[in-house]
PDB file of C-alpha atoms in Angstrom:
ATOM      1  CA  MET A  10      71.649 -70.801 -50.182  1.00 45.00           C
ATOM      2  CA  ARG A  11      75.047 -69.933 -48.712  1.00 47.00           C
ATOM      3  CA  ILE A  12      77.957 -72.248 -49.475  1.00 42.00           C
ATOM      4  CA  PRO A  13      79.951 -73.242 -46.377  1.00 43.00           C
ATOM      5  CA  LEU A  14      83.423 -71.726 -46.460  1.00 39.00           C
ATOM      6  CA  LEU A  15      84.922 -75.150 -45.955  1.00 38.00           C
ATOM      7  CA  LEU A  16      83.722 -76.213 -49.421  1.00 36.00           C
ATOM      8  CA  VAL A  17      84.939 -73.183 -51.369  1.00 37.00           C
ATOM      9  CA  PRO A  18      88.629 -74.193 -51.637  1.00 37.00           C
ATOM     10  CA  THR A  19      87.583 -77.638 -52.867  1.00 36.00           C
ATOM     11  CA  VAL A  20      85.435 -76.146 -55.642  1.00 35.00           C
ATOM     12  CA  VAL A  21      88.176 -73.718 -56.688  1.00 35.00           C
ATOM     13  CA  LEU A  22      90.748 -76.507 -56.650  1.00 33.00           C
ATOM     14  CA  SER A  23      88.535 -78.673 -58.871  1.00 36.00           C
ATOM     15  CA  VAL A  24      88.126 -75.876 -61.415  1.00 36.00           C
ATOM     16  CA  ALA A  25      91.848 -75.204 -61.337  1.00 38.00           C
ATOM     17  CA  ILE A  26      92.559 -78.847 -62.077  1.00 38.00           C
ATOM     18  CA  ILE A  27      90.145 -78.876 -65.021  1.00 42.00           C
ATOM     19  CA  LEU A  28      91.599 -75.723 -66.524  1.00 43.00           C
ATOM     20  CA  SER A  29      95.248 -76.341 -65.708  1.00 50.00           C
ATOM     21  CA  PRO A  30      97.815 -76.327 -68.554  1.00 48.00           C
ATOM     22  CA  SER A  31      99.072 -79.744 -67.462  1.00 51.00           C
ATOM     23  CA  SER A  32      95.566 -81.167 -67.974  1.00 51.00           C
ATOM     24  CA  ALA A  33      95.408 -79.667 -71.463  1.00 47.00           C
ATOM     25  CA  ARG A  34      98.831 -81.104 -72.274  1.00 54.00           C
ATOM     26  CA  THR A  35      97.718 -84.533 -71.078  1.00 54.00           C
ATOM     27  CA  SER A  36      94.664 -84.350 -73.341  1.00 63.00           C
ATOM     28  CA  ALA A  37      96.790 -83.351 -76.339  1.00 62.00           C
ATOM     29  CA  GLN A  38      99.213 -86.189 -75.614  1.00 68.00           C
ATOM     30  CA  SER A  39      96.324 -88.652 -75.420  1.00 69.00           C
ATOM     31  CA  ILE A  40      95.042 -87.525 -78.819  1.00 67.00           C
ATOM     32  CA  ALA A  41      98.547 -87.819 -80.265  1.00 70.00           C
ATOM     33  CA  ARG A  42      98.863 -91.389 -78.993  1.00 75.00           C
ATOM     34  CA  LEU A  43      95.556 -92.335 -80.582  1.00 77.00           C
ATOM     35  CA  THR A  44      96.291 -90.783 -83.960  1.00 80.00           C
ATOM     36  CA  ALA A  45     100.021 -91.553 -84.217  1.00 81.00           C
ATOM     37  CA  PRO A  46      99.512 -94.819 -86.183  1.00 82.00           C
ATOM     38  CA  TYR A  47      97.726 -92.862 -88.940  1.00 85.00           C
ATOM     39  CA  GLU A  48     100.097 -89.890 -89.165  1.00 87.00           C
ATOM     40  CA  THR A  49     102.880 -89.215 -91.642  1.00 88.00           C
ATOM     41  CA  GLY A  50     105.615 -86.586 -91.598  1.00 87.00           C
ATOM     42  CA  ASP A  51     103.434 -84.120 -93.524  1.00 92.00           C
ATOM     43  CA  PRO A  52     102.254 -81.390 -91.111  1.00 94.00           C
ATOM     44  CA  GLY A  53      99.020 -80.900 -93.066  1.00 93.00           C
ATOM     45  CA  GLN A  54      98.277 -84.625 -92.993  1.00 93.00           C
ATOM     46  CA  ARG A  55      99.018 -84.733 -89.263  1.00 92.00           C
ATOM     47  CA  LEU A  56      96.529 -81.916 -88.618  1.00 93.00           C
ATOM     48  CA  TYR A  57      94.027 -83.597 -90.959  1.00 93.00           C
ATOM     49  CA  VAL A  58      94.234 -86.713 -88.799  1.00 91.00           C
ATOM     50  CA  ARG A  59      94.294 -85.002 -85.401  1.00 91.00           C
ATOM     51  CA  GLN A  60      91.280 -82.877 -86.282  1.00 91.00           C
ATOM     52  CA  GLY A  61      89.383 -86.082 -87.115  1.00 89.00           C
ATOM     53  CA  CYS A  62      88.887 -85.314 -90.828  1.00 90.00           C
ATOM     54  CA  TYR A  63      90.039 -88.807 -91.792  1.00 88.00           C
ATOM     55  CA  GLN A  64      87.230 -90.412 -89.781  1.00 87.00           C
ATOM     56  CA  CYS A  65      84.632 -89.218 -92.317  1.00 86.00           C
ATOM     57  CA  HIS A  66      86.675 -88.481 -95.444  1.00 85.00           C
ATOM     58  CA  GLY A  67      89.240 -91.283 -95.231  1.00 85.00           C
ATOM     59  CA  LEU A  68      93.008 -91.204 -94.813  1.00 86.00           C
ATOM     60  CA  ALA A  69      93.460 -90.684 -98.555  1.00 85.00           C
ATOM     61  CA  GLY A  70      90.497 -88.322 -98.850  1.00 85.00           C
ATOM     62  CA  GLN A  71      88.584 -91.032-100.688  1.00 80.00           C
ATOM     63  CA  GLY A  72      85.350 -90.298 -98.825  1.00 77.00           C
ATOM     64  CA  SER A  73      82.368 -92.544 -98.286  1.00 70.00           C
ATOM     65  CA  ILE A  74      78.731 -92.399 -99.311  1.00 63.00           C
ATOM     66  CA  LEU A  75      77.900 -93.008 -95.641  1.00 67.00           C
ATOM     67  CA  SER A  76      80.161 -90.527 -93.878  1.00 72.00           C
ATOM     68  CA  GLY A  77      81.507 -87.772 -96.112  1.00 75.00           C
ATOM     69  CA  PRO A  78      82.290 -86.825 -99.732  1.00 77.00           C
ATOM     70  CA  PRO A  79      85.672 -87.469-101.322  1.00 79.00           C
ATOM     71  CA  LEU A  80      88.215 -84.673-100.999  1.00 83.00           C
ATOM     72  CA  SER A  81      90.802 -86.024-103.418  1.00 73.00           C
ATOM     73  CA  ALA A  82      89.094 -84.310-106.352  1.00 66.00           C
ATOM     74  CA  SER A  83      87.785 -81.198-104.605  1.00 69.00           C
ATOM     75  CA  ARG A  84      86.685 -78.504-107.053  1.00 70.00           C
ATOM     76  CA  LEU A  85      86.171 -75.782-104.446  1.00 76.00           C
ATOM     77  CA  ASP A  86      88.396 -72.733-104.720  1.00 82.00           C
ATOM     78  CA  ASP A  87      90.377 -71.553-101.667  1.00 85.00           C
ATOM     79  CA  THR A  88      87.711 -69.145-100.402  1.00 87.00           C
ATOM     80  CA  SER A  89      84.867 -71.640-100.773  1.00 85.00           C
ATOM     81  CA  PHE A  90      86.892 -74.415 -99.170  1.00 87.00           C
ATOM     82  CA  ARG A  91      87.631 -72.360 -96.063  1.00 90.00           C
ATOM     83  CA  ARG A  92      84.111 -70.960 -95.867  1.00 89.00           C
ATOM     84  CA  TYR A  93      82.642 -74.448 -95.938  1.00 86.00           C
ATOM     85  CA  VAL A  94      84.966 -75.752 -93.215  1.00 91.00           C
ATOM     86  CA  ARG A  95      83.989 -72.821 -91.006  1.00 91.00           C
ATOM     87  CA  ASN A  96      80.254 -73.058 -91.725  1.00 88.00           C
ATOM     88  CA  PRO A  97      79.426 -76.513 -93.138  1.00 83.00           C
ATOM     89  CA  LYS A  98      76.086 -78.081 -93.943  1.00 74.00           C
ATOM     90  CA  GLY A  99      74.716 -81.485 -93.061  1.00 70.00           C
ATOM     91  CA  ALA A 100      76.366 -83.634 -90.406  1.00 75.00           C
ATOM     92  CA  MET A 101      79.812 -82.029 -90.573  1.00 83.00           C
ATOM     93  CA  PRO A 102      80.664 -80.051 -87.422  1.00 86.00           C
ATOM     94  CA  PRO A 103      81.807 -76.415 -87.802  1.00 90.00           C
ATOM     95  CA  TYR A 104      85.518 -75.791 -87.350  1.00 93.00           C
ATOM     96  CA  THR A 105      85.773 -72.306 -85.876  1.00 91.00           C
ATOM     97  CA  SER A 106      89.006 -70.321 -85.914  1.00 91.00           C
ATOM     98  CA  TRP A 107      89.249 -70.953 -82.167  1.00 92.00           C
ATOM     99  CA  ALA A 108      89.290 -74.721 -82.662  1.00 90.00           C
ATOM    100  CA  LEU A 109      91.219 -74.641 -85.949  1.00 93.00           C
ATOM    101  CA  PRO A 110      93.409 -71.552 -86.487  1.00 94.00           C
ATOM    102  CA  ASP A 111      93.732 -70.161 -90.024  1.00 95.00           C
ATOM    103  CA  ASP A 112      97.342 -71.326 -90.338  1.00 96.00           C
ATOM    104  CA  ASP A 113      96.366 -74.899 -89.421  1.00 95.00           C
ATOM    105  CA  LEU A 114      93.435 -74.820 -91.838  1.00 95.00           C
ATOM    106  CA  GLY A 115      95.827 -73.651 -94.546  1.00 94.00           C
ATOM    107  CA  GLN A 116      98.086 -76.629 -93.851  1.00 95.00           C
ATOM    108  CA  ILE A 117      95.138 -79.019 -94.097  1.00 95.00           C
ATOM    109  CA  GLU A 118      93.963 -77.427 -97.345  1.00 94.00           C
ATOM    110  CA  ARG A 119      97.458 -77.737 -98.818  1.00 93.00           C
ATOM    111  CA  PHE A 120      97.461 -81.445 -97.928  1.00 93.00           C
ATOM    112  CA  VAL A 121      94.008 -81.953 -99.466  1.00 91.00           C
ATOM    113  CA  ARG A 122      95.078 -80.205-102.692  1.00 90.00           C
ATOM    114  CA  LEU A 123      97.986 -82.645-103.026  1.00 88.00           C
ATOM    115  CA  LEU A 124      95.823 -85.759-102.683  1.00 87.00           C
ATOM    116  CA  GLN A 125      95.771 -88.021-105.701  1.00 77.00           C
ATOM    117  CA  ALA A 126      92.427 -88.558-107.389  1.00 70.00           C
ATOM    118  CA  GLY A 127      90.883 -91.948-106.690  1.00 64.00           C
ATOM    119  CA  ARG A 128      91.301 -94.769-109.157  1.00 65.00           C
ATOM    120  CA  PRO A 129      88.552 -95.152-111.780  1.00 61.00           C
ATOM    121  CA  TYR A 130      86.168 -98.001-111.042  1.00 59.00           C
ATOM    122  CA  THR A 131      87.454 -99.889-114.084  1.00 65.00           C
ATOM    123  CA  ALA A 132      90.830-100.218-112.323  1.00 67.00           C
ATOM    124  CA  VAL A 133      89.201-102.367-109.618  1.00 66.00           C
ATOM    125  CA  PRO A 134      88.795-105.871-111.120  1.00 70.00           C
ATOM    126  CA  ALA A 135      85.572-106.741-109.290  1.00 65.00           C
ATOM    127  CA  LEU A 136      83.901-103.448-110.277  1.00 60.00           C
ATOM    128  CA  ALA A 137      85.172-103.650-113.834  1.00 65.00           C
ATOM    129  CA  LYS A 138      83.602-107.103-114.118  1.00 64.00           C
ATOM    130  CA  VAL A 139      80.256-105.784-112.900  1.00 59.00           C
ATOM    131  CA  ALA A 140      80.435-102.890-115.375  1.00 57.00           C
ATOM    132  CA  ALA A 141      81.223-105.259-118.232  1.00 60.00           C
ATOM    133  CA  SER A 142      78.083-107.219-117.420  1.00 55.00           C
ATOM    134  CA  GLY A 143      75.972-104.112-117.958  1.00 48.00           C
ATOM    135  CA  ALA A 144      75.004-103.806-114.291  1.00 45.00           C
ATOM    136  CA  ARG A 145      76.504-100.367-113.699  1.00 41.00           C
ATOM    137  CA  PRO A 146      73.573 -98.011-112.930  1.00 45.00           C
ATOM    138  CA  ASN A 147      75.085 -94.663-113.951  1.00 44.00           C
ATOM    139  CA  THR A 148      75.418 -95.074-117.708  1.00 40.00           C
ATOM    140  CA  ALA A 149      73.991 -92.760-120.350  1.00 39.00           C
ATOM    141  CA  ASN A 150      71.227 -95.283-121.037  1.00 36.00           C
ATOM    142  CA  THR A 151      70.229 -95.870-117.425  1.00 34.00           C
ATOM    143  CA  VAL A 152      70.659 -92.529-115.713  1.00 43.00           C
ATOM    144  CA  ALA A 153      70.469 -92.649-111.932  1.00 54.00           C
ATOM    145  CA  ASP A 154      67.812 -90.657-110.176  1.00 84.00           C
ATOM    146  CA  GLY A 155      68.440 -86.915-110.532  1.00 88.00           C
ATOM    147  CA  GLU A 156      68.050 -86.352-106.810  1.00 89.00           C
ATOM    148  CA  ALA A 157      70.722 -88.944-106.000  1.00 88.00           C
ATOM    149  CA  LEU A 158      73.080 -87.333-108.506  1.00 89.00           C
ATOM    150  CA  TYR A 159      72.346 -83.913-107.026  1.00 89.00           C
ATOM    151  CA  ARG A 160      73.088 -85.095-103.479  1.00 87.00           C
ATOM    152  CA  ARG A 161      76.354 -86.670-104.577  1.00 85.00           C
ATOM    153  CA  ASN A 162      77.636 -83.755-106.670  1.00 86.00           C
ATOM    154  CA  CYS A 163      75.803 -80.545-105.755  1.00 88.00           C
ATOM    155  CA  ALA A 164      74.567 -80.755-102.155  1.00 86.00           C
ATOM    156  CA  VAL A 165      77.979 -79.946-100.674  1.00 83.00           C
ATOM    157  CA  CYS A 166      77.552 -76.354-101.920  1.00 85.00           C
ATOM    158  CA  HIS A 167      73.795 -75.912-102.457  1.00 87.00           C
ATOM    159  CA  GLY A 168      72.561 -77.938 -99.473  1.00 85.00           C
ATOM    160  CA  ALA A 169      70.977 -81.385 -99.300  1.00 85.00           C
ATOM    161  CA  ALA A 170      67.476 -79.871 -99.466  1.00 87.00           C
ATOM    162  CA  ARG A 171      68.526 -77.177-101.988  1.00 88.00           C
ATOM    163  CA  GLU A 172      68.429 -74.682 -99.106  1.00 87.00           C
ATOM    164  CA  GLY A 173      71.743 -73.101-100.056  1.00 82.00           C
ATOM    165  CA  GLY A 174      75.059 -72.908 -98.261  1.00 80.00           C
ATOM    166  CA  ILE A 175      78.245 -71.561 -99.760  1.00 78.00           C
ATOM    167  CA  ALA A 176      76.271 -71.489-103.020  1.00 83.00           C
ATOM    168  CA  PRO A 177      72.761 -70.063-103.752  1.00 84.00           C
ATOM    169  CA  ASN A 178      69.429 -71.481-102.604  1.00 88.00           C
ATOM    170  CA  LEU A 179      67.854 -73.552-105.405  1.00 90.00           C
ATOM    171  CA  ILE A 180      64.441 -74.300-103.896  1.00 88.00           C
ATOM    172  CA  LYS A 181      62.661 -71.892-106.271  1.00 86.00           C
ATOM    173  CA  GLU A 182      65.120 -72.202-109.141  1.00 88.00           C
ATOM    174  CA  GLY A 183      62.468 -73.889-111.286  1.00 86.00           C
ATOM    175  CA  LYS A 184      60.419 -70.678-111.260  1.00 85.00           C
ATOM    176  CA  ASN A 185      63.297 -68.751-112.803  1.00 83.00           C
ATOM    177  CA  ARG A 186      64.648 -71.332-115.251  1.00 84.00           C
ATOM    178  CA  ASP A 187      63.315 -74.457-116.907  1.00 87.00           C
ATOM    179  CA  ALA A 188      65.272 -77.714-116.892  1.00 87.00           C
ATOM    180  CA  SER A 189      67.042 -76.977-120.189  1.00 86.00           C
ATOM    181  CA  ALA A 190      68.250 -73.584-118.923  1.00 86.00           C
ATOM    182  CA  ILE A 191      69.474 -75.143-115.670  1.00 89.00           C
ATOM    183  CA  ALA A 192      71.308 -77.835-117.645  1.00 88.00           C
ATOM    184  CA  ALA A 193      72.934 -75.140-119.792  1.00 86.00           C
ATOM    185  CA  LEU A 194      74.097 -73.371-116.630  1.00 87.00           C
ATOM    186  CA  ILE A 195      75.671 -76.575-115.303  1.00 89.00           C
ATOM    187  CA  LEU A 196      77.380 -77.204-118.658  1.00 87.00           C
ATOM    188  CA  ASP A 197      78.745 -73.645-118.787  1.00 84.00           C
ATOM    189  CA  PRO A 198      79.028 -72.626-115.120  1.00 83.00           C
ATOM    190  CA  PRO A 199      79.512 -69.019-113.942  1.00 80.00           C
ATOM    191  CA  GLU A 200      82.643 -67.872-112.121  1.00 76.00           C
ATOM    192  CA  GLY A 201      83.024 -69.568-108.742  1.00 76.00           C
ATOM    193  CA  MET A 202      80.966 -72.621-109.704  1.00 84.00           C
ATOM    194  CA  PRO A 203      83.004 -75.765-110.437  1.00 82.00           C
ATOM    195  CA  SER A 204      82.768 -77.510-113.774  1.00 84.00           C
ATOM    196  CA  LEU A 205      80.933 -80.817-113.388  1.00 86.00           C
ATOM    197  CA  THR A 206      80.825 -81.998-117.000  1.00 84.00           C
ATOM    198  CA  PRO A 207      81.874 -84.204-118.627  1.00 83.00           C
ATOM    199  CA  ASP A 208      83.317 -85.538-115.379  1.00 82.00           C
ATOM    200  CA  PRO A 209      81.784 -86.481-112.976  1.00 84.00           C
ATOM    201  CA  LEU A 210      78.461 -85.790-114.753  1.00 86.00           C
ATOM    202  CA  SER A 211      77.742 -86.943-118.280  1.00 86.00           C
ATOM    203  CA  LYS A 212      75.361 -84.912-120.447  1.00 87.00           C
ATOM    204  CA  ALA A 213      72.510 -87.309-119.642  1.00 87.00           C
ATOM    205  CA  GLU A 214      73.247 -87.121-115.914  1.00 89.00           C
ATOM    206  CA  THR A 215      73.416 -83.312-116.125  1.00 89.00           C
ATOM    207  CA  ASP A 216      69.935 -83.307-117.651  1.00 89.00           C
ATOM    208  CA  ALA A 217      68.687 -85.545-114.833  1.00 91.00           C
ATOM    209  CA  VAL A 218      70.077 -83.166-112.199  1.00 91.00           C
ATOM    210  CA  ALA A 219      68.557 -80.183-114.021  1.00 90.00           C
ATOM    211  CA  ARG A 220      65.120 -81.843-114.098  1.00 90.00           C
ATOM    212  CA  PHE A 221      65.371 -82.490-110.341  1.00 91.00           C
ATOM    213  CA  VAL A 222      66.391 -78.889-109.568  1.00 91.00           C
ATOM    214  CA  ALA A 223      63.548 -77.585-111.752  1.00 88.00           C
ATOM    215  CA  THR A 224      60.990 -79.693-109.892  1.00 87.00           C
ATOM    216  CA  PRO A 225      59.242 -77.813-107.045  1.00 83.00           C
ATOM    217  CA  SER A 226      60.133 -79.171-103.612  1.00 73.00           C
TER     218      SER A 226
END
């Protein structure tokens, strides 16, 4: 079908408006107005907010079990951190170098590295009271389900379904190592793997994770 010549300038004009620098500036200004209340003078924090990181990980990197893991105690080295941001797993969107240049990512990483670790639960009166009553589930005597512990501490690198990511696939790990060997590996991790014991995983919790990883999926 031929397009009438009369319509061509209108179409071109519409595209020009969409792609015009002034339109892009307006969009950037709109974002700035929305995020300004959450920004500080730190350039890394400002990028962290404008890129939307705070919406899942919190303004202080405290994270949430519903939206994203805490960043205030990140154990990923520089290479792993950047690799994960570029090619994440789960619900996190990928941040390509086109959307987030390397220099900007470096500023965000610097900000994340400076975040203070969250307060221990005993510092929160209401939680400390619950713990004192013996209701805290993750004690050495009442170890939480190994799968839940794995998802909270290991899935960010190995994948929620053990499918791998920035760290190896663990789906068939049980064929290569039994639970005790997997636990030993967690207790004495190889280069590039973060140390998870004694914090955040106790010895009993490490054993629970190892038993889960050794179980065929």
